[in-house]
Short mmCIF file of C-alpha atoms in Angstrom, two decimals:
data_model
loop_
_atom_site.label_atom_id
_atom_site.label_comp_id
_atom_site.label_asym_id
_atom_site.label_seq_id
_atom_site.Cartn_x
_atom_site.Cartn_y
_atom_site.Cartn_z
CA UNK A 26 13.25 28.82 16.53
CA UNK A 27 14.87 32.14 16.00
CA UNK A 28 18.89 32.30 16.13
CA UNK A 29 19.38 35.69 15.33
CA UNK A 30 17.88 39.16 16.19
CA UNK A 31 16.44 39.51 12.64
CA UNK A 32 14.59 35.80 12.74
CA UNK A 33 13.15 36.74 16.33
CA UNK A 34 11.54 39.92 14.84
CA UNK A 35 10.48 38.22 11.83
CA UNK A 36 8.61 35.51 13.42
CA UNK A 37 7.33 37.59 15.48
CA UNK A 38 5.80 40.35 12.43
CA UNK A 39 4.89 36.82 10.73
CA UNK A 40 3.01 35.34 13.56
CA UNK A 41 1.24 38.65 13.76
CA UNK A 42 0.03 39.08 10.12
CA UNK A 43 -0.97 35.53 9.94
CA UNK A 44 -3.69 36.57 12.06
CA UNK A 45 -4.72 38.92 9.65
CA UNK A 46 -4.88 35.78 6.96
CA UNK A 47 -8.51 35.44 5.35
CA UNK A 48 -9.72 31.96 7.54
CA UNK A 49 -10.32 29.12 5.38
CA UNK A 50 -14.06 29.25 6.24
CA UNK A 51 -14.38 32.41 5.02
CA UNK A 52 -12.23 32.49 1.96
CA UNK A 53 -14.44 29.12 1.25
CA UNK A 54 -17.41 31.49 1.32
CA UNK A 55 -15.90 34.35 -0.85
CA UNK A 56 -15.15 31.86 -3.89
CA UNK A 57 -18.56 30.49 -3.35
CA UNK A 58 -19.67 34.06 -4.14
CA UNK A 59 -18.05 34.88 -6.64
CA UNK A 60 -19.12 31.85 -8.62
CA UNK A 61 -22.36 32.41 -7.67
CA UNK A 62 -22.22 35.79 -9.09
CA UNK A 63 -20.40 34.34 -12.34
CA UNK A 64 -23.06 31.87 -12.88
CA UNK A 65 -26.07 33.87 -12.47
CA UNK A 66 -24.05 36.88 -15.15
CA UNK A 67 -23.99 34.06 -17.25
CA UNK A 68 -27.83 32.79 -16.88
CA UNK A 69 -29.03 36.94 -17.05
CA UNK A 70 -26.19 38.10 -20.26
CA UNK A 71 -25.40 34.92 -21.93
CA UNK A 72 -21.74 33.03 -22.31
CA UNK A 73 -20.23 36.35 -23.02
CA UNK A 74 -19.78 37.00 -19.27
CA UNK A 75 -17.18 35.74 -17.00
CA UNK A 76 -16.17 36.82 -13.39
CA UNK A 77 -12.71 35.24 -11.93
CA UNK A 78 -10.86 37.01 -8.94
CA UNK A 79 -7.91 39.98 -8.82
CA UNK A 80 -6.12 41.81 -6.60
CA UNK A 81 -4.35 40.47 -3.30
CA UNK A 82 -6.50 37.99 -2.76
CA UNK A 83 -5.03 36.05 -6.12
CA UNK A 84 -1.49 36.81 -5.03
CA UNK A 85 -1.97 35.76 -1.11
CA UNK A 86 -1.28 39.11 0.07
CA UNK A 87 -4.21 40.10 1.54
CA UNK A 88 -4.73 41.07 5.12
CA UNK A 89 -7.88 42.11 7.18
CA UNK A 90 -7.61 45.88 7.90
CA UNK A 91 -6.73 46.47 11.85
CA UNK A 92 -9.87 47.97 12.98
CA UNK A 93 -12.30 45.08 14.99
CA UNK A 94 -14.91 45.50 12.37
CA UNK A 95 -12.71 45.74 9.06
CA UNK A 96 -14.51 43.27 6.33
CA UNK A 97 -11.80 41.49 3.65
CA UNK A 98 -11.75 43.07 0.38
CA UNK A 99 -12.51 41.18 -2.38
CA UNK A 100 -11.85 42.24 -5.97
CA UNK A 101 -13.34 40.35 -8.62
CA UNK A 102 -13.16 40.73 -12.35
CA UNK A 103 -16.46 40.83 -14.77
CA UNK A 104 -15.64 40.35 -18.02
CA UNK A 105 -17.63 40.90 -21.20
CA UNK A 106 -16.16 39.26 -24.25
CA UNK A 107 -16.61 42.35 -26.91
CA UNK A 108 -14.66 45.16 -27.63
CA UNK A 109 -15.11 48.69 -26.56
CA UNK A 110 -15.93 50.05 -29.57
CA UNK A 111 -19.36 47.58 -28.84
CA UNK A 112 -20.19 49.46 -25.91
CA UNK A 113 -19.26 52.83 -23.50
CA UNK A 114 -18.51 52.70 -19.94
CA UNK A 115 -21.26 54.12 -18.89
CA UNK A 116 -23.59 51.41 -20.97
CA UNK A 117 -21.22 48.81 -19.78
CA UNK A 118 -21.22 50.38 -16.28
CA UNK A 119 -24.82 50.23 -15.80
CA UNK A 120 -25.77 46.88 -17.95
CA UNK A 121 -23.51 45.28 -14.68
CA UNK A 122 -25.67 46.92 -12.25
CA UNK A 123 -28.73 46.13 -13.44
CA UNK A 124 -27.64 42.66 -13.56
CA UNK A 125 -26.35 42.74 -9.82
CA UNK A 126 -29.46 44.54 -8.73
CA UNK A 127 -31.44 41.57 -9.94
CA UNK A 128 -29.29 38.90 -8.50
CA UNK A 129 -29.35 41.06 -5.14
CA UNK A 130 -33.27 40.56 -5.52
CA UNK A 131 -33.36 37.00 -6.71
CA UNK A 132 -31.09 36.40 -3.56
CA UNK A 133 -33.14 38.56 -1.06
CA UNK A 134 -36.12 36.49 -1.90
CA UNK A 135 -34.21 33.06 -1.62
CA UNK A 136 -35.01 32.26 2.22
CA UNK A 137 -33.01 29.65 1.84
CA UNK A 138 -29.52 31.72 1.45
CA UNK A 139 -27.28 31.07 4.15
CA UNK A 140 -25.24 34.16 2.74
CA UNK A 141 -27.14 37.29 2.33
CA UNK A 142 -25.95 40.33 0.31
CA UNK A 143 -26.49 42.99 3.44
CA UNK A 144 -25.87 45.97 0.60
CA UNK A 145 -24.93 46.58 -2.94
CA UNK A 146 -23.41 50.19 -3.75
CA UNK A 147 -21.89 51.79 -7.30
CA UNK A 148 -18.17 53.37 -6.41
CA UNK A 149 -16.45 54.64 -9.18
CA UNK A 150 -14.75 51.82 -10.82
CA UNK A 151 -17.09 49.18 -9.60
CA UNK A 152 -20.36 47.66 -7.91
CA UNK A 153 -19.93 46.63 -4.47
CA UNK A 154 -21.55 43.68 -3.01
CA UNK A 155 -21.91 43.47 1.28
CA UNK A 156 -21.90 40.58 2.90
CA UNK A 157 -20.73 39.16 6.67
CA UNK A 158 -17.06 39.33 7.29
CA UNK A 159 -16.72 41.04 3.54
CA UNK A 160 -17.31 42.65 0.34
CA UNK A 161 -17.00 42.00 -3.06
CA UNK A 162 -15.59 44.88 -5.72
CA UNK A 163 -17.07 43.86 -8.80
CA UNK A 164 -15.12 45.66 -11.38
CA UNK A 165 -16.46 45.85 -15.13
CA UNK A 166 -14.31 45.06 -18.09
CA UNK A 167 -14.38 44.68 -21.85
CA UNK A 168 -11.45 43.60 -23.91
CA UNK A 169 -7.77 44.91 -24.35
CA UNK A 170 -7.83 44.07 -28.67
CA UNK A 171 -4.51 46.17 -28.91
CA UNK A 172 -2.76 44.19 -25.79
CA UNK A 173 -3.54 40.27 -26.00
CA UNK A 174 -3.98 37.39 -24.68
CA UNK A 175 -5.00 38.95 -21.29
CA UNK A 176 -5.28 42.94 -20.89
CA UNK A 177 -8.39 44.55 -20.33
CA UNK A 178 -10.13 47.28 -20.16
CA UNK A 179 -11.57 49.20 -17.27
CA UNK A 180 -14.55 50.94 -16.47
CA UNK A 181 -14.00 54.65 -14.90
CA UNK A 182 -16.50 57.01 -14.95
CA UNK A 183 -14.33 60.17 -13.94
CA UNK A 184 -11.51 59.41 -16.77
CA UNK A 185 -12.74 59.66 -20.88
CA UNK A 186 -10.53 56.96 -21.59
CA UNK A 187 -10.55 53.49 -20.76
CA UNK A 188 -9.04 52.42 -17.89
CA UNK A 189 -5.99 49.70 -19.16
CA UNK A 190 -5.49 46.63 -16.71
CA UNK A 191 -4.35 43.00 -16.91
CA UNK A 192 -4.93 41.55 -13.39
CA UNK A 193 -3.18 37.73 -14.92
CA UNK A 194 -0.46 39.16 -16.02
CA UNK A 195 -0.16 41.09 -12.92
CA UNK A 196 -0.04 37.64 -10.85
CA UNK A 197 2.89 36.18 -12.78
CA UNK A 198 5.02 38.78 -12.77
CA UNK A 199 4.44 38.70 -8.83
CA UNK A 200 5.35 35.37 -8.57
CA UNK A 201 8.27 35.34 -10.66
CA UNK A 202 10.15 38.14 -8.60
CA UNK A 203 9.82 35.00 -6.08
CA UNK A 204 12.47 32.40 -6.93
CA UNK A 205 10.87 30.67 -3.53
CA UNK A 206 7.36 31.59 -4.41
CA UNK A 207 8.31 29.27 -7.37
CA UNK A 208 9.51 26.73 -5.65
CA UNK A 209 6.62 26.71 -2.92
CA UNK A 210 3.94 26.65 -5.93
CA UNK A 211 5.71 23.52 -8.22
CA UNK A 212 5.55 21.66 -5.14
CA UNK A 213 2.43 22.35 -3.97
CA UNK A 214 1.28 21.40 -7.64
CA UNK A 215 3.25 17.88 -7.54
CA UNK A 216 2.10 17.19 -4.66
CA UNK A 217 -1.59 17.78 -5.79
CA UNK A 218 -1.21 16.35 -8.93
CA UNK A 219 -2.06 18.81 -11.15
CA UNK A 220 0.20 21.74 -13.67
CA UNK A 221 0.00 24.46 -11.49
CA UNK A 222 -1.74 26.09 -8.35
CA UNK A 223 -2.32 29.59 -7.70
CA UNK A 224 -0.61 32.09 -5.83
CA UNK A 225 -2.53 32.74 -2.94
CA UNK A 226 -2.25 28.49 -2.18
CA UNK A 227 1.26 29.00 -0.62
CA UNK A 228 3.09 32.23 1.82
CA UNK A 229 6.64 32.82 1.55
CA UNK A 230 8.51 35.53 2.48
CA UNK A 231 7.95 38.18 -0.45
CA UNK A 232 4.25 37.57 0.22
CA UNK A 233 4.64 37.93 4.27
CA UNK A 234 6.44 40.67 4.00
CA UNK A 235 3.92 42.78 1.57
CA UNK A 236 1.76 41.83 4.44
CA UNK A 237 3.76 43.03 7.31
CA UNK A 238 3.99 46.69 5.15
CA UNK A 239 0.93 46.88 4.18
CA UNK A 240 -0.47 46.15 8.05
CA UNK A 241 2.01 48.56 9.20
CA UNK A 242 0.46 51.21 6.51
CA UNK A 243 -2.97 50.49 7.44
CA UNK A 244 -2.25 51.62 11.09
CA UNK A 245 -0.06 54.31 10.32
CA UNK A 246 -3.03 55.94 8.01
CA UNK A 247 -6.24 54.72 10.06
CA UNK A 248 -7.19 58.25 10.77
CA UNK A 249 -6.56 59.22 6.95
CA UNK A 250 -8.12 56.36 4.56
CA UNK A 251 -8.40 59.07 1.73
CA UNK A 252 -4.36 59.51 1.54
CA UNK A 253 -3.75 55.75 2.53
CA UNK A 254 -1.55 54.37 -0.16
CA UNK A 255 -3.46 51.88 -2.61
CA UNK A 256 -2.35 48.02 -1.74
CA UNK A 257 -1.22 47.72 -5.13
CA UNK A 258 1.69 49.86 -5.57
CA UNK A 259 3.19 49.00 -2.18
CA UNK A 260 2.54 45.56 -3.58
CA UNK A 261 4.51 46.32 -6.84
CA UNK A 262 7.21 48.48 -5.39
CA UNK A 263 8.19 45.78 -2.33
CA UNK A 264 8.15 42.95 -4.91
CA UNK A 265 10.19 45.20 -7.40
CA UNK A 266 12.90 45.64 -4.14
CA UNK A 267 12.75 41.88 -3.29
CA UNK A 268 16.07 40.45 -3.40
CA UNK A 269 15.66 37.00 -2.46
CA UNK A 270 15.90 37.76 1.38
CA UNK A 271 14.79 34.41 3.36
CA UNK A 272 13.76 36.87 6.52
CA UNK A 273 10.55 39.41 6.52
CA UNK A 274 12.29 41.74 8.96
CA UNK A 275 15.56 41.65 6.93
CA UNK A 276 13.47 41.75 3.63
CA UNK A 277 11.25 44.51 4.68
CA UNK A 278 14.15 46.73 5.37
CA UNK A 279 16.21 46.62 2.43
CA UNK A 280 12.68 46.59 0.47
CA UNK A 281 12.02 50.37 2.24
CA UNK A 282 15.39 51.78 0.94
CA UNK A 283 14.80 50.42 -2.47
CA UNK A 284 11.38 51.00 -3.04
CA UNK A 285 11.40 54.76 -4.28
CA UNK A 286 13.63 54.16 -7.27
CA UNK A 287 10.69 52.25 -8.53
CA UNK A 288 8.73 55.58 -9.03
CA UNK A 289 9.45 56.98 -12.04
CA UNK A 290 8.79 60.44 -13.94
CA UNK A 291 6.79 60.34 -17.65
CA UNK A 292 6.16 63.76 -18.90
CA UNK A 293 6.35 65.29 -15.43
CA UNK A 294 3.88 63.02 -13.85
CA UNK A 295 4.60 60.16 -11.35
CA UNK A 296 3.99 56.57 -12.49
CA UNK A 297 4.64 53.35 -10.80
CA UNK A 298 4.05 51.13 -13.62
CA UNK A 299 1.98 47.93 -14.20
CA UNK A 300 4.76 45.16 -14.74
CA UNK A 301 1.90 43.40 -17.00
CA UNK A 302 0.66 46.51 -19.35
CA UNK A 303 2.69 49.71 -20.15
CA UNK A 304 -0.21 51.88 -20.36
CA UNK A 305 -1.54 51.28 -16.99
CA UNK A 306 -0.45 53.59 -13.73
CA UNK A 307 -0.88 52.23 -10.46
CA UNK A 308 0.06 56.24 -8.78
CA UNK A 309 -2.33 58.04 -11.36
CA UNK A 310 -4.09 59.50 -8.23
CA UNK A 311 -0.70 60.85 -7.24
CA UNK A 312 -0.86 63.21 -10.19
CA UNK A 313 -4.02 64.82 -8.82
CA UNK A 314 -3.90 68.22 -6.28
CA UNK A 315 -2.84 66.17 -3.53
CA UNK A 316 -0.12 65.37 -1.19
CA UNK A 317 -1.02 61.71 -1.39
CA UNK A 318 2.85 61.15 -2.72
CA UNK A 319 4.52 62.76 0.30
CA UNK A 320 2.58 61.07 2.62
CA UNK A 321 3.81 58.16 0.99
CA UNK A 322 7.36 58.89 1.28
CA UNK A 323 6.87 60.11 4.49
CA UNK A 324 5.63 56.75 6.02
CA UNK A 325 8.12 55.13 3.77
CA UNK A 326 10.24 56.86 6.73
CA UNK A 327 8.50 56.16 9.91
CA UNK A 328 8.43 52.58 8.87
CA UNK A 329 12.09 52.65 8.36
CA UNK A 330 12.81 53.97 11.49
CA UNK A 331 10.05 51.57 13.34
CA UNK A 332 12.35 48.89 11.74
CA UNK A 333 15.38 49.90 13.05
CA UNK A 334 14.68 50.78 16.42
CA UNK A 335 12.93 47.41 16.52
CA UNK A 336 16.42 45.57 15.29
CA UNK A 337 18.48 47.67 17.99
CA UNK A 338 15.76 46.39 20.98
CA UNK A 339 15.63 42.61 19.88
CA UNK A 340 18.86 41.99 22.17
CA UNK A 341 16.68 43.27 25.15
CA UNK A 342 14.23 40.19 24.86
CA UNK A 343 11.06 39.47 23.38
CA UNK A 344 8.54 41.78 25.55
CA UNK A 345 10.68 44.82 25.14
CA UNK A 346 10.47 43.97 21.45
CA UNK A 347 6.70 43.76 21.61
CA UNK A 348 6.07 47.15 23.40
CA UNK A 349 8.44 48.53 21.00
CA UNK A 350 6.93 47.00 18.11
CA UNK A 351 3.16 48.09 19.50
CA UNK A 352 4.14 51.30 18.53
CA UNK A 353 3.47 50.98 14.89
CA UNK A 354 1.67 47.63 15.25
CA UNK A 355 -1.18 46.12 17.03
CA UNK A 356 -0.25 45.04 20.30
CA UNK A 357 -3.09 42.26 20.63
CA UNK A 358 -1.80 40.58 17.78
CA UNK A 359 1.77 41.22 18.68
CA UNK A 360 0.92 39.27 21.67
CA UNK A 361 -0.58 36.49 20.65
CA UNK A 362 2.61 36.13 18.45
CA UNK A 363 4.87 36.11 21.04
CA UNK A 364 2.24 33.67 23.79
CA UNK A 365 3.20 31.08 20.66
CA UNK A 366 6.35 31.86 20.29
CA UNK A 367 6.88 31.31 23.82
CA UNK A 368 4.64 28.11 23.98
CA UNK A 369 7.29 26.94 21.29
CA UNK A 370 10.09 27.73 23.36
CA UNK A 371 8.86 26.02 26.45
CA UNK A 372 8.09 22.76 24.51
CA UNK A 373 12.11 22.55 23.20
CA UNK A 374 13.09 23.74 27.02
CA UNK A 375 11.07 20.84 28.43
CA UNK A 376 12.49 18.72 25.37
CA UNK A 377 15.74 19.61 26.83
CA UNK A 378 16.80 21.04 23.50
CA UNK A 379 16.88 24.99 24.03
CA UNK A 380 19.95 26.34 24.75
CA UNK A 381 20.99 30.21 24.88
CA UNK A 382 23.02 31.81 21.54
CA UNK A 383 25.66 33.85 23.57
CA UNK A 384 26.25 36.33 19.77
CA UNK A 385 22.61 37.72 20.37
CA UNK A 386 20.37 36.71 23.43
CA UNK A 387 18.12 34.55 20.89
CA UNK A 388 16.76 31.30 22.00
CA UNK A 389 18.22 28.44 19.83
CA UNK A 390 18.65 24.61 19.61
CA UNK A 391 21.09 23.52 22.31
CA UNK A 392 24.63 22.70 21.09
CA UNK A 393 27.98 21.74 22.86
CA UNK A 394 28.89 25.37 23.25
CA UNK A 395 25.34 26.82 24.48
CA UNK A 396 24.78 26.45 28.08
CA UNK A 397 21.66 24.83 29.46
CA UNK A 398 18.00 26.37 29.97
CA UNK A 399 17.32 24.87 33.94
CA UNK A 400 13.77 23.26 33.64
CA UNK A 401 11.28 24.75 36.27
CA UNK A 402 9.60 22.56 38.66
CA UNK A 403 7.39 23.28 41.89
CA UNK A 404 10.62 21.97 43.99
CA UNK A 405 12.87 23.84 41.98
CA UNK A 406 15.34 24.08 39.13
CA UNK A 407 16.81 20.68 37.81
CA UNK A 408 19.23 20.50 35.12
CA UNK A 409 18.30 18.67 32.66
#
């Protein structure tokens, strides 16, 4: 139950974005994939290969984009044991595809696959597979000799060099800017019996609030997906701001403020940096004729300012704090947050257990000082 203005609008954001969590059905379905995909790599280019999983979806950050048909974005990892001076991106680049391409066909011609691949396209720094509900990014990699145990190297076709990475790294370094996130995952290990569980097992408020900004972002740029910010550095930029807040809303704020003095200058070009390899720039794009930056910075804005005008309505009650927040947000969601919240309320309030915080208009357990809810009955109030 929320006892404060800043809990009330966090729950609220929370219970929002949790709609936006992958469902367990489906995120069953996306590992199945991907090992499917590992395993037949391995049977087509020998023990060499290996595919394992990147991106938001290892740190439990990722969100389905707001639009009715958006598919979850999956970014997995194929690794090739050998070094680059063994190959070129382009050979690389292409010895994946070919490989896809024939487990696209050897899939197309199982009737029996419950789980077709609907398309398979080449962007840039990947192969894309299609399917229901989502799509995997299947991103080539040799290799990192000169940054061990875990850097790689990445395929780009429009850059000479290779492109540096080192997606493990990447995920402890997340979840050690998380004293809870650390706390969440030994516990979730205990209680499995096992040394340690992955990120994405557990949601705590540095991950829910990376959600909240990044579903606020996805709104706020829907009619621009070229300038959209990449997930990754508002990812690394909110976690660098994290201070240990226990609230999203409260969390998110002070994350806004901070976030810019995370982007640094290196030779007159902007560079949020990997955490887990020097070499590797999250905002290279920036650094291209663009105004992808300022648009940045400039949502960096409206979001504060959403914030804040949502933390002066939150006295008014929770629907004013809905329309407000359907502003920036999507109100179906929104709603469905606050028809739970609501149904929570009602089940303390017939409890008898819901009293009325006089410091901010919240709902709260009843104490000594709070003065009753009156339960509603078809003859009338009763106190209860």
């Amino acid at each position: 139950m929320a006892d404060s203005p800043e809990e009330l609008i966090s729950q609220l954001l929370t219970g929002g974005v949790e709609q936006l969590d992958i469902p367990d059905e489906l995120l069953d379905k996306t590992i199945a994939c991907y090992e499917d995909v590992g395993e037949s790599l391995l049977d087509q280019g020998g023990d060499l290969w290996s595919v394992h999983p990147q991106g938001s979806i290892t740190l439990g950050t990722m969100i389905r984009p707001p639009d009715e048909d958006g598919e979850y974005d999956i970014d997995i990892v194929c690794h090739k044991a050998i070094s680059k001076t063994s190959t070129t991106q382009e050979k690389l680049k292409n010895e994946v595809g070919n490989m896809l391409t024939a487990y696209e066909k050897l899939k197309t011609d199982d009737d029996s696959d419950d789980l077709p691949i609907l398309s398979i396209n080449e962007c840039r720094r990947c192969w894309t597979l299609g399917y229901d509900g989502f799509h995997l990014d299947v991103v080539p990699c040799v290799v990192d000799e000169d940054y061990p145990p875990d850097s790689i190297l990445l395929t780009d076709l429009k850059l000479r060099p290779w492109h540096h990475s080192n997606p493990k790294g990447y995920a402890e370094w997340f979840r050690d800017q998380s004293a809870e996130m650390i706390r969440a995952l030994e516990a979730k290990a205990e209680e499995a019996g096992v040394p340690a569980v992955p990120n994405w097992t557990v949601r705590t408020t540095l991950q829910r609030m990376v959600q909240v900004l990044k579903w606020h972002c996805a709104n706020h740029f829907i009619d621009d997906l070229d300038d959209r910010p990449p997930s990754v550095i508002i990812t690394t930029l909110a976690a660098h701001a994290y201070s240990g807040e226990t609230d999203v809303f409260t969390a998110a704020l002070n994350a806004i403020t901070r976030m810019p003095d995370h982007i640094i200058e290196v030779g007159n070009k902007l560079w949020v940096p990997n955490p887990a390899h020097e070499l590797e720039n999250f905002a290279d794009k920036w650094n291209e004729p663009n105004k992808r930056h300022e648009k940045f910075r400039s949502w960096l804005d409206v979001l504060a300012a959403d914030l804040n005008s949502a933390g002066d309505t939150a006295g008014r009650g929770l629907d004013h704090l809905v329309d407000r927040l359907s502003e920036s947000f999507d109100l179906g969601l929104l709603r469905k947050s606050a028809q739970r919240m609501g149904l929570e309320a009602k089940q303390f309030r017939d409890a008898g257990k819901l009293g009325m915080s006089r410091k901010a208009g919240a709902l709260m357990a009843t104490s000594a000082s709070a003065p009753p809810i009156w339960k509603h009955t078809f003859h009338g109030p009763t106190q209860r």
